[in-house]
XYZ file of C-alpha atoms in Angstrom:
142
model
C 0.000 0.000 0.000
C 1.340 3.423 -0.983
C 0.639 6.065 1.663
C 0.528 9.840 1.801
C 3.828 9.692 3.673
C 5.385 7.785 0.777
C 4.531 10.396 -1.864
C 4.681 13.642 0.107
C 7.375 16.271 -0.156
C 9.231 16.184 3.166
C 10.286 19.287 5.010
C 7.156 21.393 4.627
C 7.128 24.403 6.928
C 4.368 26.407 8.586
C 3.895 30.125 8.328
C 2.576 31.289 11.719
C -0.751 33.114 11.415
C 0.751 36.291 12.930
C 3.476 36.604 10.241
C 3.045 39.111 7.425
C 2.528 38.262 3.790
C 5.944 39.785 3.081
C 7.507 37.129 5.316
C 5.360 34.445 3.671
C 6.608 35.510 0.232
C 10.200 35.403 1.482
C 9.668 31.899 2.866
C 8.117 30.757 -0.412
C 11.141 32.075 -2.276
C 13.610 30.457 0.154
C 11.802 27.101 0.063
C 10.966 27.295 -3.665
C 7.277 26.584 -3.031
C 4.013 28.215 -4.030
C 2.053 27.505 -0.862
C 2.532 27.399 2.889
C 0.292 25.878 5.537
C -0.749 28.474 8.126
C -0.468 27.529 11.799
C -2.269 28.999 14.774
C -0.568 29.695 18.104
C -0.848 25.966 18.990
C 0.841 24.867 15.737
C -2.448 23.579 14.375
C -3.412 23.969 10.748
C -5.715 26.959 10.263
C -5.315 27.539 6.525
C -3.103 27.432 3.471
C -1.599 30.498 1.847
C -0.637 30.478 -1.820
C 1.441 32.864 -3.869
C -1.743 33.614 -5.804
C -3.525 34.541 -2.558
C -0.825 37.115 -1.847
C -1.014 38.650 -5.313
C -4.773 38.523 -5.937
C -6.086 38.799 -2.379
C -3.681 41.422 -1.107
C -1.516 43.270 -3.641
C -4.156 43.541 -6.390
C -6.656 44.779 -3.807
C -4.323 47.648 -2.887
C -3.341 46.261 0.521
C 0.169 46.363 1.942
C 1.649 42.828 2.294
C 3.858 44.169 5.089
C 0.718 44.851 7.138
C -1.556 41.906 6.255
C -0.992 38.673 8.150
C -1.187 35.107 6.906
C -3.984 34.487 9.397
C -6.059 37.264 7.877
C -5.874 35.444 4.536
C -6.908 32.047 5.961
C -10.361 31.161 4.662
C -12.632 28.170 5.050
C -11.821 24.833 6.622
C -8.306 23.651 5.809
C -8.013 20.149 4.398
C -5.244 17.729 5.350
C -4.445 14.031 5.256
C -2.843 11.656 7.740
C 0.614 10.389 6.746
C -0.644 6.788 6.936
C -3.623 7.343 4.622
C -3.670 5.322 1.409
C -2.922 7.220 -1.798
C -6.513 6.585 -2.910
C -7.663 8.629 0.096
C -5.259 11.406 -0.909
C -6.748 11.498 -4.399
C -10.319 11.468 -3.083
C -9.635 14.299 -0.636
C -8.068 16.409 -3.367
C -10.816 15.590 -5.875
C -13.703 16.119 -3.460
C -12.433 19.519 -2.379
C -10.858 20.559 -5.695
C -7.481 21.255 -4.137
C -4.041 20.959 -5.645
C -1.962 20.923 -2.451
C -2.563 18.870 0.663
C -0.721 19.120 3.991
C 0.302 15.793 5.520
C -0.088 15.471 9.294
C 1.321 12.864 11.660
C 0.732 12.930 15.418
C -0.895 16.371 15.028
C 2.261 17.802 13.427
C 2.996 18.897 9.877
C 5.376 16.393 8.266
C 4.982 17.141 4.565
C 2.957 18.441 1.678
C 1.523 16.743 -1.389
C 1.320 18.748 -4.599
C 0.587 18.016 -8.232
C 4.293 17.431 -8.816
C 4.345 14.742 -6.118
C 1.356 13.020 -7.709
C 3.043 13.117 -11.112
C 6.162 11.442 -9.728
C 4.402 8.625 -7.885
C 1.153 7.736 -9.670
C 0.285 5.983 -12.892
C -0.703 7.982 -15.943
C -4.287 6.750 -15.553
C -4.457 7.866 -11.907
C -3.069 11.294 -12.761
C -5.433 11.717 -15.706
C -8.491 10.822 -13.617
C -7.395 13.155 -10.841
C -6.666 16.075 -13.192
C -9.952 15.629 -15.034
C -11.981 15.737 -11.842
C -10.097 18.648 -10.237
C -9.719 20.862 -13.280
C -13.004 20.074 -15.027
C -15.012 20.984 -11.922
C -13.025 24.121 -11.201
C -13.667 25.544 -14.686
C -17.429 25.097 -14.292
C -17.661 27.683 -11.498
């Protein structure tokens, strides 16, 4: 059985909710990623911040990324998967919620992140095609 822990990108890092979007952008650059999980004061997942969120939700709205916090950008209920979950559960979670990045949690701690690139490296062409069709086809119908 292939698990979320087997296909995830190790070394994912939180951005604390109190940090600014400037700091989040710096972290994204340093880590070469396009998204960061947001943690509350108890290091619990409270959202995910993407580079697009910073540009569209802050900069394009005329807000100062040095004054807006990651926590202010957190919206909705964050989705995550347990490190021991089967890859089929990973795909279902991502399909059902039309998400392209999924934090991986073990013992209530962030241990990794699964992105499209991770799926492409570890799944069959048929699995990737079915996943992409369901995620992208639904998202264009909105």
